[in-house]
PDB file of C-alpha atoms in Angstrom:
ATOM      1  CA  UNK A   3     -32.435 -29.553 -10.350  1.00  0.00           C
ATOM      2  CA  UNK A   4     -28.745 -29.966 -10.537  1.00  0.00           C
ATOM      3  CA  UNK A   5     -26.542 -28.596 -13.407  1.00  0.00           C
ATOM      4  CA  UNK A   6     -26.287 -32.142 -14.787  1.00  0.00           C
ATOM      5  CA  UNK A   7     -30.001 -32.561 -14.795  1.00  0.00           C
ATOM      6  CA  UNK A   8     -30.305 -29.102 -16.461  1.00  0.00           C
ATOM      7  CA  UNK A   9     -27.571 -30.152 -19.192  1.00  0.00           C
ATOM      8  CA  UNK A  10     -29.734 -33.332 -19.448  1.00  0.00           C
ATOM      9  CA  UNK A  11     -32.819 -31.083 -20.535  1.00  0.00           C
ATOM     10  CA  UNK A  12     -30.870 -29.435 -22.839  1.00  0.00           C
ATOM     11  CA  UNK A  13     -29.926 -32.524 -24.830  1.00  0.00           C
ATOM     12  CA  UNK A  14     -32.582 -32.569 -27.262  1.00  0.00           C
ATOM     13  CA  UNK A  15     -32.006 -29.081 -28.034  1.00  0.00           C
ATOM     14  CA  UNK A  16     -28.205 -29.234 -28.429  1.00  0.00           C
ATOM     15  CA  UNK A  17     -26.966 -30.463 -31.650  1.00  0.00           C
ATOM     16  CA  UNK A  18     -23.159 -30.403 -31.964  1.00  0.00           C
ATOM     17  CA  UNK A  19     -21.902 -32.877 -34.603  1.00  0.00           C
ATOM     18  CA  UNK A  20     -19.746 -35.493 -33.072  1.00  0.00           C
ATOM     19  CA  UNK A  21     -20.539 -34.592 -29.475  1.00  0.00           C
ATOM     20  CA  UNK A  22     -21.170 -37.312 -26.884  1.00  0.00           C
ATOM     21  CA  UNK A  23     -22.706 -34.610 -24.467  1.00  0.00           C
ATOM     22  CA  UNK A  24     -20.331 -35.267 -21.500  1.00  0.00           C
ATOM     23  CA  UNK A  25     -20.604 -31.462 -20.213  1.00  0.00           C
ATOM     24  CA  UNK A  26     -20.079 -30.427 -16.565  1.00  0.00           C
ATOM     25  CA  UNK A  27     -20.111 -26.581 -17.149  1.00  0.00           C
ATOM     26  CA  UNK A  28     -22.068 -24.038 -19.007  1.00  0.00           C
ATOM     27  CA  UNK A  29     -20.508 -20.861 -20.766  1.00  0.00           C
ATOM     28  CA  UNK A  30     -23.075 -18.356 -21.923  1.00  0.00           C
ATOM     29  CA  UNK A  31     -22.093 -15.560 -24.257  1.00  0.00           C
ATOM     30  CA  UNK A  32     -23.843 -13.061 -26.498  1.00  0.00           C
ATOM     31  CA  UNK A  33     -21.691 -12.582 -29.310  1.00  0.00           C
ATOM     32  CA  UNK A  34     -22.178 -12.323 -33.211  1.00  0.00           C
ATOM     33  CA  UNK A  35     -19.353 -14.885 -34.005  1.00  0.00           C
ATOM     34  CA  UNK A  36     -19.781 -18.289 -32.265  1.00  0.00           C
ATOM     35  CA  UNK A  37     -22.590 -21.046 -32.923  1.00  0.00           C
ATOM     36  CA  UNK A  38     -25.546 -21.349 -31.087  1.00  0.00           C
ATOM     37  CA  UNK A  39     -24.246 -24.246 -29.174  1.00  0.00           C
ATOM     38  CA  UNK A  40     -20.693 -25.208 -28.974  1.00  0.00           C
ATOM     39  CA  UNK A  41     -18.342 -27.731 -27.098  1.00  0.00           C
ATOM     40  CA  UNK A  42     -15.595 -26.320 -25.241  1.00  0.00           C
ATOM     41  CA  UNK A  43     -12.716 -27.121 -23.014  1.00  0.00           C
ATOM     42  CA  UNK A  44     -12.452 -30.618 -24.479  1.00  0.00           C
ATOM     43  CA  UNK A  45     -16.075 -31.370 -24.097  1.00  0.00           C
ATOM     44  CA  UNK A  46     -16.406 -30.322 -20.570  1.00  0.00           C
ATOM     45  CA  UNK A  47     -18.103 -27.028 -21.258  1.00  0.00           C
ATOM     46  CA  UNK A  48     -21.425 -26.604 -23.336  1.00  0.00           C
ATOM     47  CA  UNK A  49     -21.193 -23.101 -24.973  1.00  0.00           C
ATOM     48  CA  UNK A  50     -24.724 -21.347 -25.294  1.00  0.00           C
ATOM     49  CA  UNK A  51     -25.024 -18.251 -27.474  1.00  0.00           C
ATOM     50  CA  UNK A  52     -27.852 -16.241 -26.467  1.00  0.00           C
ATOM     51  CA  UNK A  53     -27.944 -14.078 -29.550  1.00  0.00           C
ATOM     52  CA  UNK A  54     -28.428 -16.989 -31.718  1.00  0.00           C
ATOM     53  CA  UNK A  55     -31.170 -18.771 -29.851  1.00  0.00           C
ATOM     54  CA  UNK A  56     -34.943 -18.808 -31.133  1.00  0.00           C
ATOM     55  CA  UNK A  57     -37.568 -17.492 -28.820  1.00  0.00           C
ATOM     56  CA  UNK A  58     -38.987 -20.897 -27.928  1.00  0.00           C
ATOM     57  CA  UNK A  59     -35.222 -22.099 -27.345  1.00  0.00           C
ATOM     58  CA  UNK A  60     -34.600 -19.138 -24.747  1.00  0.00           C
ATOM     59  CA  UNK A  61     -37.995 -19.966 -23.347  1.00  0.00           C
ATOM     60  CA  UNK A  62     -36.794 -23.439 -22.215  1.00  0.00           C
ATOM     61  CA  UNK A  63     -33.254 -22.163 -20.951  1.00  0.00           C
ATOM     62  CA  UNK A  64     -34.619 -19.201 -19.156  1.00  0.00           C
ATOM     63  CA  UNK A  65     -36.072 -20.927 -16.133  1.00  0.00           C
ATOM     64  CA  UNK A  66     -33.059 -23.471 -16.037  1.00  0.00           C
ATOM     65  CA  UNK A  67     -30.464 -21.127 -14.937  1.00  0.00           C
ATOM     66  CA  UNK A  68     -32.119 -19.943 -11.891  1.00  0.00           C
ATOM     67  CA  UNK A  69     -33.043 -23.686 -11.013  1.00  0.00           C
ATOM     68  CA  UNK A  70     -29.377 -24.660 -11.335  1.00  0.00           C
ATOM     69  CA  UNK A  71     -28.279 -21.670  -8.996  1.00  0.00           C
ATOM     70  CA  UNK A  72     -30.899 -22.917  -6.466  1.00  0.00           C
ATOM     71  CA  UNK A  73     -29.323 -26.461  -6.650  1.00  0.00           C
ATOM     72  CA  UNK A  74     -25.940 -25.296  -6.062  1.00  0.00           C
ATOM     73  CA  UNK A  75     -24.344 -24.293  -9.316  1.00  0.00           C
ATOM     74  CA  UNK A  76     -22.474 -21.231  -9.309  1.00  0.00           C
ATOM     75  CA  UNK A  77     -23.129 -18.512 -11.781  1.00  0.00           C
ATOM     76  CA  UNK A  78     -19.928 -16.118 -12.398  1.00  0.00           C
ATOM     77  CA  UNK A  79     -18.955 -13.785 -14.982  1.00  0.00           C
ATOM     78  CA  UNK A  80     -15.915 -15.180 -16.634  1.00  0.00           C
ATOM     79  CA  UNK A  81     -13.628 -12.404 -15.947  1.00  0.00           C
ATOM     80  CA  UNK A  82     -14.332 -12.923 -12.161  1.00  0.00           C
ATOM     81  CA  UNK A  83     -13.851 -16.745 -12.842  1.00  0.00           C
ATOM     82  CA  UNK A  84     -10.405 -15.995 -14.312  1.00  0.00           C
ATOM     83  CA  UNK A  85      -9.417 -13.600 -11.472  1.00  0.00           C
ATOM     84  CA  UNK A  86     -10.251 -16.215  -8.937  1.00  0.00           C
ATOM     85  CA  UNK A  87      -8.225 -18.898 -10.420  1.00  0.00           C
ATOM     86  CA  UNK A  88      -5.386 -16.279 -10.645  1.00  0.00           C
ATOM     87  CA  UNK A  89      -5.881 -15.552  -6.992  1.00  0.00           C
ATOM     88  CA  UNK A  90      -5.621 -19.171  -6.132  1.00  0.00           C
ATOM     89  CA  UNK A  91      -2.749 -19.823  -8.312  1.00  0.00           C
ATOM     90  CA  UNK A  92      -0.692 -17.018  -6.719  1.00  0.00           C
ATOM     91  CA  UNK A  93      -1.674 -17.972  -3.052  1.00  0.00           C
ATOM     92  CA  UNK A  94      -0.462 -21.378  -3.885  1.00  0.00           C
ATOM     93  CA  UNK A  95       3.034 -20.295  -4.231  1.00  0.00           C
ATOM     94  CA  UNK A  96       5.356 -21.023  -1.302  1.00  0.00           C
ATOM     95  CA  UNK A  97       6.109 -17.482  -0.362  1.00  0.00           C
ATOM     96  CA  UNK A  98       2.489 -16.773  -0.195  1.00  0.00           C
ATOM     97  CA  UNK A  99       1.566 -19.710   1.790  1.00  0.00           C
ATOM     98  CA  UNK A 100       4.186 -19.066   4.196  1.00  0.00           C
ATOM     99  CA  UNK A 101       2.994 -15.390   5.069  1.00  0.00           C
ATOM    100  CA  UNK A 102      -0.478 -16.142   4.937  1.00  0.00           C
ATOM    101  CA  UNK A 103      -0.227 -19.192   7.369  1.00  0.00           C
ATOM    102  CA  UNK A 104       2.003 -17.020   9.679  1.00  0.00           C
ATOM    103  CA  UNK A 105      -0.630 -14.287  10.019  1.00  0.00           C
ATOM    104  CA  UNK A 106      -3.840 -16.516   9.707  1.00  0.00           C
ATOM    105  CA  UNK A 107      -5.535 -16.012  13.003  1.00  0.00           C
ATOM    106  CA  UNK A 108      -3.150 -13.448  14.356  1.00  0.00           C
ATOM    107  CA  UNK A 109      -4.636 -10.553  12.816  1.00  0.00           C
ATOM    108  CA  UNK A 110      -8.420  -9.330  12.581  1.00  0.00           C
ATOM    109  CA  UNK A 111      -9.981 -11.194   9.859  1.00  0.00           C
ATOM    110  CA  UNK A 112     -10.688  -8.058   7.741  1.00  0.00           C
ATOM    111  CA  UNK A 113      -6.964  -7.283   7.848  1.00  0.00           C
ATOM    112  CA  UNK A 114      -6.233 -10.776   6.801  1.00  0.00           C
ATOM    113  CA  UNK A 115      -8.428 -10.686   3.768  1.00  0.00           C
ATOM    114  CA  UNK A 116      -6.945  -7.380   2.972  1.00  0.00           C
ATOM    115  CA  UNK A 117      -3.355  -8.669   3.350  1.00  0.00           C
ATOM    116  CA  UNK A 118      -4.394 -11.454   0.705  1.00  0.00           C
ATOM    117  CA  UNK A 119      -5.667  -8.890  -1.622  1.00  0.00           C
ATOM    118  CA  UNK A 120      -2.416  -6.776  -1.277  1.00  0.00           C
ATOM    119  CA  UNK A 121      -0.240  -9.541  -1.740  1.00  0.00           C
ATOM    120  CA  UNK A 122      -2.433 -10.439  -5.017  1.00  0.00           C
ATOM    121  CA  UNK A 123      -1.903  -6.693  -5.903  1.00  0.00           C
ATOM    122  CA  UNK A 124       1.585  -6.978  -5.443  1.00  0.00           C
ATOM    123  CA  UNK A 125       2.032 -10.073  -7.438  1.00  0.00           C
ATOM    124  CA  UNK A 126      -0.163  -8.353 -10.291  1.00  0.00           C
ATOM    125  CA  UNK A 127       2.264  -5.378 -10.244  1.00  0.00           C
ATOM    126  CA  UNK A 128       5.034  -7.948 -10.721  1.00  0.00           C
ATOM    127  CA  UNK A 129       3.235  -9.718 -13.424  1.00  0.00           C
ATOM    128  CA  UNK A 130       3.375  -6.405 -15.165  1.00  0.00           C
ATOM    129  CA  UNK A 131      -0.346  -5.570 -15.132  1.00  0.00           C
ATOM    130  CA  UNK A 132      -1.368  -2.277 -16.329  1.00  0.00           C
ATOM    131  CA  UNK A 133      -1.438   0.845 -14.259  1.00  0.00           C
ATOM    132  CA  UNK A 134      -5.289   0.907 -14.795  1.00  0.00           C
ATOM    133  CA  UNK A 135      -5.903  -2.533 -13.359  1.00  0.00           C
ATOM    134  CA  UNK A 136      -3.303  -1.790 -10.432  1.00  0.00           C
ATOM    135  CA  UNK A 137      -5.033   1.367  -9.677  1.00  0.00           C
ATOM    136  CA  UNK A 138      -8.469  -0.256  -9.771  1.00  0.00           C
ATOM    137  CA  UNK A 139      -7.589  -3.142  -7.778  1.00  0.00           C
ATOM    138  CA  UNK A 140      -5.943  -0.906  -4.908  1.00  0.00           C
ATOM    139  CA  UNK A 141      -8.914   1.435  -5.103  1.00  0.00           C
ATOM    140  CA  UNK A 142     -11.147  -1.648  -4.414  1.00  0.00           C
ATOM    141  CA  UNK A 143      -9.093  -2.504  -1.212  1.00  0.00           C
ATOM    142  CA  UNK A 144      -9.392   0.967  -0.090  1.00  0.00           C
ATOM    143  CA  UNK A 145     -13.021   1.119  -0.793  1.00  0.00           C
ATOM    144  CA  UNK A 146     -13.486  -1.924   1.466  1.00  0.00           C
ATOM    145  CA  UNK A 147     -11.205  -1.281   4.115  1.00  0.00           C
ATOM    146  CA  UNK A 148     -10.643   2.375   4.269  1.00  0.00           C
ATOM    147  CA  UNK A 149      -7.389   3.790   5.785  1.00  0.00           C
ATOM    148  CA  UNK A 150      -6.247   0.424   7.294  1.00  0.00           C
ATOM    149  CA  UNK A 151      -6.739  -1.117   3.867  1.00  0.00           C
ATOM    150  CA  UNK A 152      -4.683   1.381   2.188  1.00  0.00           C
ATOM    151  CA  UNK A 153      -1.848   1.268   5.044  1.00  0.00           C
ATOM    152  CA  UNK A 154      -2.070  -2.667   4.647  1.00  0.00           C
ATOM    153  CA  UNK A 155      -1.420  -2.562   0.951  1.00  0.00           C
ATOM    154  CA  UNK A 156       1.416  -0.058   1.231  1.00  0.00           C
ATOM    155  CA  UNK A 157       3.134  -2.009   4.024  1.00  0.00           C
ATOM    156  CA  UNK A 158       2.630  -5.174   2.041  1.00  0.00           C
ATOM    157  CA  UNK A 159       4.220  -3.629  -1.330  1.00  0.00           C
ATOM    158  CA  UNK A 160       7.047  -2.440   0.673  1.00  0.00           C
ATOM    159  CA  UNK A 161       7.670  -5.954   1.983  1.00  0.00           C
ATOM    160  CA  UNK A 162       7.042  -5.155   5.603  1.00  0.00           C
ATOM    161  CA  UNK A 163       4.479  -8.049   6.426  1.00  0.00           C
ATOM    162  CA  UNK A 164       7.235 -10.546   5.362  1.00  0.00           C
ATOM    163  CA  UNK A 165      10.080  -8.783   7.335  1.00  0.00           C
ATOM    164  CA  UNK A 166       9.531  -6.452  10.167  1.00  0.00           C
ATOM    165  CA  UNK A 167       5.987  -7.087  11.138  1.00  0.00           C
ATOM    166  CA  UNK A 168       6.448 -10.618  11.265  1.00  0.00           C
ATOM    167  CA  UNK A 169       9.682 -10.106  13.333  1.00  0.00           C
ATOM    168  CA  UNK A 170       7.559  -7.898  15.602  1.00  0.00           C
ATOM    169  CA  UNK A 171       5.048 -10.806  16.399  1.00  0.00           C
ATOM    170  CA  UNK A 172       7.801 -13.099  16.747  1.00  0.00           C
ATOM    171  CA  UNK A 173      10.009 -11.016  18.960  1.00  0.00           C
ATOM    172  CA  UNK A 174       7.007 -10.366  21.192  1.00  0.00           C
ATOM    173  CA  UNK A 175       5.798 -13.782  21.237  1.00  0.00           C
ATOM    174  CA  UNK A 176       9.319 -14.844  22.230  1.00  0.00           C
ATOM    175  CA  UNK A 177       9.466 -12.304  24.874  1.00  0.00           C
ATOM    176  CA  UNK A 178       6.128 -13.293  26.434  1.00  0.00           C
ATOM    177  CA  UNK A 179       3.952 -10.453  25.419  1.00  0.00           C
ATOM    178  CA  UNK A 180       0.209 -11.323  25.358  1.00  0.00           C
ATOM    179  CA  UNK A 181      -1.704 -11.710  22.162  1.00  0.00           C
ATOM    180  CA  UNK A 182      -3.608  -8.525  23.120  1.00  0.00           C
ATOM    181  CA  UNK A 183      -0.253  -6.383  23.519  1.00  0.00           C
ATOM    182  CA  UNK A 184       1.109  -7.783  20.244  1.00  0.00           C
ATOM    183  CA  UNK A 185      -2.229  -6.768  18.318  1.00  0.00           C
ATOM    184  CA  UNK A 186      -1.905  -3.315  19.917  1.00  0.00           C
ATOM    185  CA  UNK A 187       1.408  -2.837  18.452  1.00  0.00           C
ATOM    186  CA  UNK A 188       0.133  -4.201  15.109  1.00  0.00           C
ATOM    187  CA  UNK A 189      -2.938  -2.082  15.160  1.00  0.00           C
ATOM    188  CA  UNK A 190      -0.847   1.085  15.736  1.00  0.00           C
ATOM    189  CA  UNK A 191       1.136   0.305  12.645  1.00  0.00           C
ATOM    190  CA  UNK A 192      -1.601  -0.479  10.353  1.00  0.00           C
ATOM    191  CA  UNK A 193      -3.531   2.427  11.576  1.00  0.00           C
ATOM    192  CA  UNK A 194      -0.555   4.752  11.241  1.00  0.00           C
ATOM    193  CA  UNK A 195       0.710   3.222   8.110  1.00  0.00           C
ATOM    194  CA  UNK A 196       4.252   3.557   9.041  1.00  0.00           C
ATOM    195  CA  UNK A 197       7.018   1.788  11.239  1.00  0.00           C
ATOM    196  CA  UNK A 198       7.511   5.271  13.162  1.00  0.00           C
ATOM    197  CA  UNK A 199       5.276   3.789  16.260  1.00  0.00           C
ATOM    198  CA  UNK A 200       7.325   0.519  15.865  1.00  0.00           C
ATOM    199  CA  UNK A 201      10.720   2.575  16.428  1.00  0.00           C
ATOM    200  CA  UNK A 202       8.778   4.775  19.032  1.00  0.00           C
ATOM    201  CA  UNK A 203       7.861   1.897  21.201  1.00  0.00           C
ATOM    202  CA  UNK A 204      11.709   1.374  21.571  1.00  0.00           C
ATOM    203  CA  UNK A 205      12.043  -1.830  20.232  1.00  0.00           C
ATOM    204  CA  UNK A 206      15.356  -2.399  18.536  1.00  0.00           C
ATOM    205  CA  UNK A 207      15.821  -2.536  14.860  1.00  0.00           C
ATOM    206  CA  UNK A 208      18.760  -5.134  15.630  1.00  0.00           C
TER     207      UNK A 208
ATOM    208  CA  UNK B  22      -7.759 -24.653 -13.125  1.00  0.00           C
ATOM    209  CA  UNK B  23      -9.015 -24.194  -9.621  1.00  0.00           C
ATOM    210  CA  UNK B  24     -10.128 -27.065  -8.077  1.00  0.00           C
ATOM    211  CA  UNK B  25     -13.204 -25.009  -6.792  1.00  0.00           C
ATOM    212  CA  UNK B  26     -14.390 -24.188 -10.398  1.00  0.00           C
ATOM    213  CA  UNK B  27     -13.841 -27.387 -12.101  1.00  0.00           C
ATOM    214  CA  UNK B  28     -17.483 -28.466 -12.290  1.00  0.00           C
ATOM    215  CA  UNK B  29     -20.981 -27.081 -11.914  1.00  0.00           C
ATOM    216  CA  UNK B  30     -19.920 -23.638 -12.991  1.00  0.00           C
ATOM    217  CA  UNK B  31     -21.972 -21.519 -15.425  1.00  0.00           C
ATOM    218  CA  UNK B  32     -20.024 -18.639 -16.703  1.00  0.00           C
ATOM    219  CA  UNK B  33     -21.195 -15.531 -18.880  1.00  0.00           C
ATOM    220  CA  UNK B  34     -19.490 -12.946 -20.631  1.00  0.00           C
ATOM    221  CA  UNK B  35     -20.157  -8.998 -19.879  1.00  0.00           C
ATOM    222  CA  UNK B  36     -22.570  -8.705 -22.927  1.00  0.00           C
ATOM    223  CA  UNK B  37     -24.932 -11.472 -21.483  1.00  0.00           C
ATOM    224  CA  UNK B  38     -25.164  -9.873 -17.905  1.00  0.00           C
ATOM    225  CA  UNK B  39     -28.400  -7.976 -18.411  1.00  0.00           C
ATOM    226  CA  UNK B  40     -30.113 -10.885 -19.909  1.00  0.00           C
ATOM    227  CA  UNK B  41     -28.866 -13.204 -17.353  1.00  0.00           C
ATOM    228  CA  UNK B  42     -30.345 -10.833 -14.942  1.00  0.00           C
ATOM    229  CA  UNK B  43     -33.596 -11.067 -16.515  1.00  0.00           C
ATOM    230  CA  UNK B  44     -33.655 -14.887 -16.126  1.00  0.00           C
ATOM    231  CA  UNK B  45     -33.799 -13.919 -12.100  1.00  0.00           C
ATOM    232  CA  UNK B  46     -36.362 -11.243 -12.368  1.00  0.00           C
ATOM    233  CA  UNK B  47     -33.834  -8.414 -12.122  1.00  0.00           C
ATOM    234  CA  UNK B  48     -33.115  -5.256 -14.304  1.00  0.00           C
ATOM    235  CA  UNK B  49     -31.167  -2.239 -14.205  1.00  0.00           C
ATOM    236  CA  UNK B  50     -32.444   1.274 -13.046  1.00  0.00           C
ATOM    237  CA  UNK B  51     -31.352   4.511 -14.495  1.00  0.00           C
ATOM    238  CA  UNK B  52     -28.425   4.809 -12.267  1.00  0.00           C
ATOM    239  CA  UNK B  53     -27.152   1.370 -13.166  1.00  0.00           C
ATOM    240  CA  UNK B  54     -28.014  -0.355 -10.074  1.00  0.00           C
ATOM    241  CA  UNK B  55     -29.413  -3.874 -10.107  1.00  0.00           C
ATOM    242  CA  UNK B  56     -33.445  -3.940  -9.117  1.00  0.00           C
ATOM    243  CA  UNK B  57     -36.219  -6.207  -8.973  1.00  0.00           C
ATOM    244  CA  UNK B  58     -38.054  -5.937 -12.355  1.00  0.00           C
ATOM    245  CA  UNK B  59     -41.442  -6.066 -10.600  1.00  0.00           C
ATOM    246  CA  UNK B  60     -40.542  -3.672  -7.843  1.00  0.00           C
ATOM    247  CA  UNK B  61     -38.137  -1.098  -9.402  1.00  0.00           C
ATOM    248  CA  UNK B  62     -37.976   0.609  -5.894  1.00  0.00           C
ATOM    249  CA  UNK B  63     -36.136  -2.440  -4.528  1.00  0.00           C
ATOM    250  CA  UNK B  64     -32.771  -2.669  -5.136  1.00  0.00           C
ATOM    251  CA  UNK B  65     -30.586  -5.837  -4.865  1.00  0.00           C
ATOM    252  CA  UNK B  66     -28.161  -6.038  -2.309  1.00  0.00           C
ATOM    253  CA  UNK B  67     -25.478  -8.262  -1.260  1.00  0.00           C
ATOM    254  CA  UNK B  68     -25.269  -9.942   2.077  1.00  0.00           C
ATOM    255  CA  UNK B  69     -23.450  -7.132   3.558  1.00  0.00           C
ATOM    256  CA  UNK B  70     -26.254  -4.854   2.516  1.00  0.00           C
ATOM    257  CA  UNK B  71     -24.527  -3.051  -0.321  1.00  0.00           C
ATOM    258  CA  UNK B  72     -26.012  -2.208  -3.487  1.00  0.00           C
ATOM    259  CA  UNK B  73     -24.569  -3.638  -6.719  1.00  0.00           C
ATOM    260  CA  UNK B  74     -24.223  -1.791 -10.277  1.00  0.00           C
ATOM    261  CA  UNK B  75     -24.228  -3.716 -13.512  1.00  0.00           C
ATOM    262  CA  UNK B  76     -20.542  -3.280 -13.742  1.00  0.00           C
ATOM    263  CA  UNK B  77     -19.831  -4.600 -10.361  1.00  0.00           C
ATOM    264  CA  UNK B  78     -22.216  -7.619 -10.905  1.00  0.00           C
ATOM    265  CA  UNK B  79     -20.390 -10.870 -10.955  1.00  0.00           C
ATOM    266  CA  UNK B  80     -22.541 -13.499 -10.201  1.00  0.00           C
ATOM    267  CA  UNK B  81     -24.960 -15.422  -8.066  1.00  0.00           C
ATOM    268  CA  UNK B  82     -24.657 -18.336  -5.689  1.00  0.00           C
ATOM    269  CA  UNK B  83     -27.128 -20.398  -3.773  1.00  0.00           C
ATOM    270  CA  UNK B  84     -28.796 -19.463  -0.792  1.00  0.00           C
ATOM    271  CA  UNK B  85     -31.829 -17.261  -1.662  1.00  0.00           C
ATOM    272  CA  UNK B  86     -29.830 -15.951  -4.406  1.00  0.00           C
ATOM    273  CA  UNK B  87     -26.560 -14.255  -2.974  1.00  0.00           C
ATOM    274  CA  UNK B  88     -25.382 -11.824  -5.377  1.00  0.00           C
ATOM    275  CA  UNK B  89     -21.602 -11.631  -5.704  1.00  0.00           C
ATOM    276  CA  UNK B  90     -19.512  -8.347  -6.599  1.00  0.00           C
ATOM    277  CA  UNK B  91     -16.398  -8.316  -8.669  1.00  0.00           C
ATOM    278  CA  UNK B  92     -14.171  -6.303  -6.518  1.00  0.00           C
ATOM    279  CA  UNK B  93     -11.081  -8.133  -5.398  1.00  0.00           C
ATOM    280  CA  UNK B  94     -11.830  -8.653  -1.588  1.00  0.00           C
ATOM    281  CA  UNK B  95     -15.511 -10.082  -2.512  1.00  0.00           C
ATOM    282  CA  UNK B  96     -13.589 -12.783  -4.712  1.00  0.00           C
ATOM    283  CA  UNK B  97     -11.374 -13.573  -2.007  1.00  0.00           C
ATOM    284  CA  UNK B  98     -14.073 -14.106   0.449  1.00  0.00           C
ATOM    285  CA  UNK B  99     -15.978 -16.147  -2.417  1.00  0.00           C
ATOM    286  CA  UNK B 100     -12.737 -18.418  -2.665  1.00  0.00           C
ATOM    287  CA  UNK B 101     -13.271 -19.276   1.155  1.00  0.00           C
ATOM    288  CA  UNK B 102     -17.095 -19.936   0.892  1.00  0.00           C
ATOM    289  CA  UNK B 103     -16.995 -22.256  -2.100  1.00  0.00           C
ATOM    290  CA  UNK B 104     -13.738 -23.833  -0.924  1.00  0.00           C
TER     291      UNK B 104
END
């Protein structure tokens, strides 16, 4: 049963004055302020306050949510939805598109996701996000990707992916190094977390 | 708004988490992990085999109920899956 079909099933329950029931999303909350049913986002979102539902109304709604997910609706906490929208917004900027397009397919998939996360972290820092948020986002990167994640995050925040690491890839490709050789140098950098390895391989910084 | 999240999305606030989970036959154990309500010994896991705490729980998507965690790498991966 699609979300639209489920919304259709709720029509007889939902009484919102002046509403023509054109909802395409649902927003569930449990607060003490909003009404049982509300029309949000210009009539696109049906707000449902679980705290205000009667037992029989809840009995009607309860099986509909899992059915909607089974049929392809995405069930997402509102703050994660906001986070996703923010990530996407930042990844649409020219500078991020450029750096991500360059490294996509060149570095391991996990490193690529760690890079995306690190670029987001960097942008949140630039936004003026609080220390707690920044620490927590970095902790999440390190928890998932361990030492390499930490190093990618540090190298990214210092701007090295856009500059020296990108240059290493470009120079080595131009010089005819194999993908494997280039990746070996890259892996040494992210595993060590510094560019001392870069210097020690004898490449000039010019 | 994200083109991926414009339609067919059910969102919930933090206060609704436990009740939403009950709709799916899930509850929380004493350590705060998601478990099967009818089998408390069975923890709910992500496709990667990770346990999920109530705090980490971010949502569910289709496919035998795939549970989503709220950490940054998980949300980035979700963008690619639903995109």
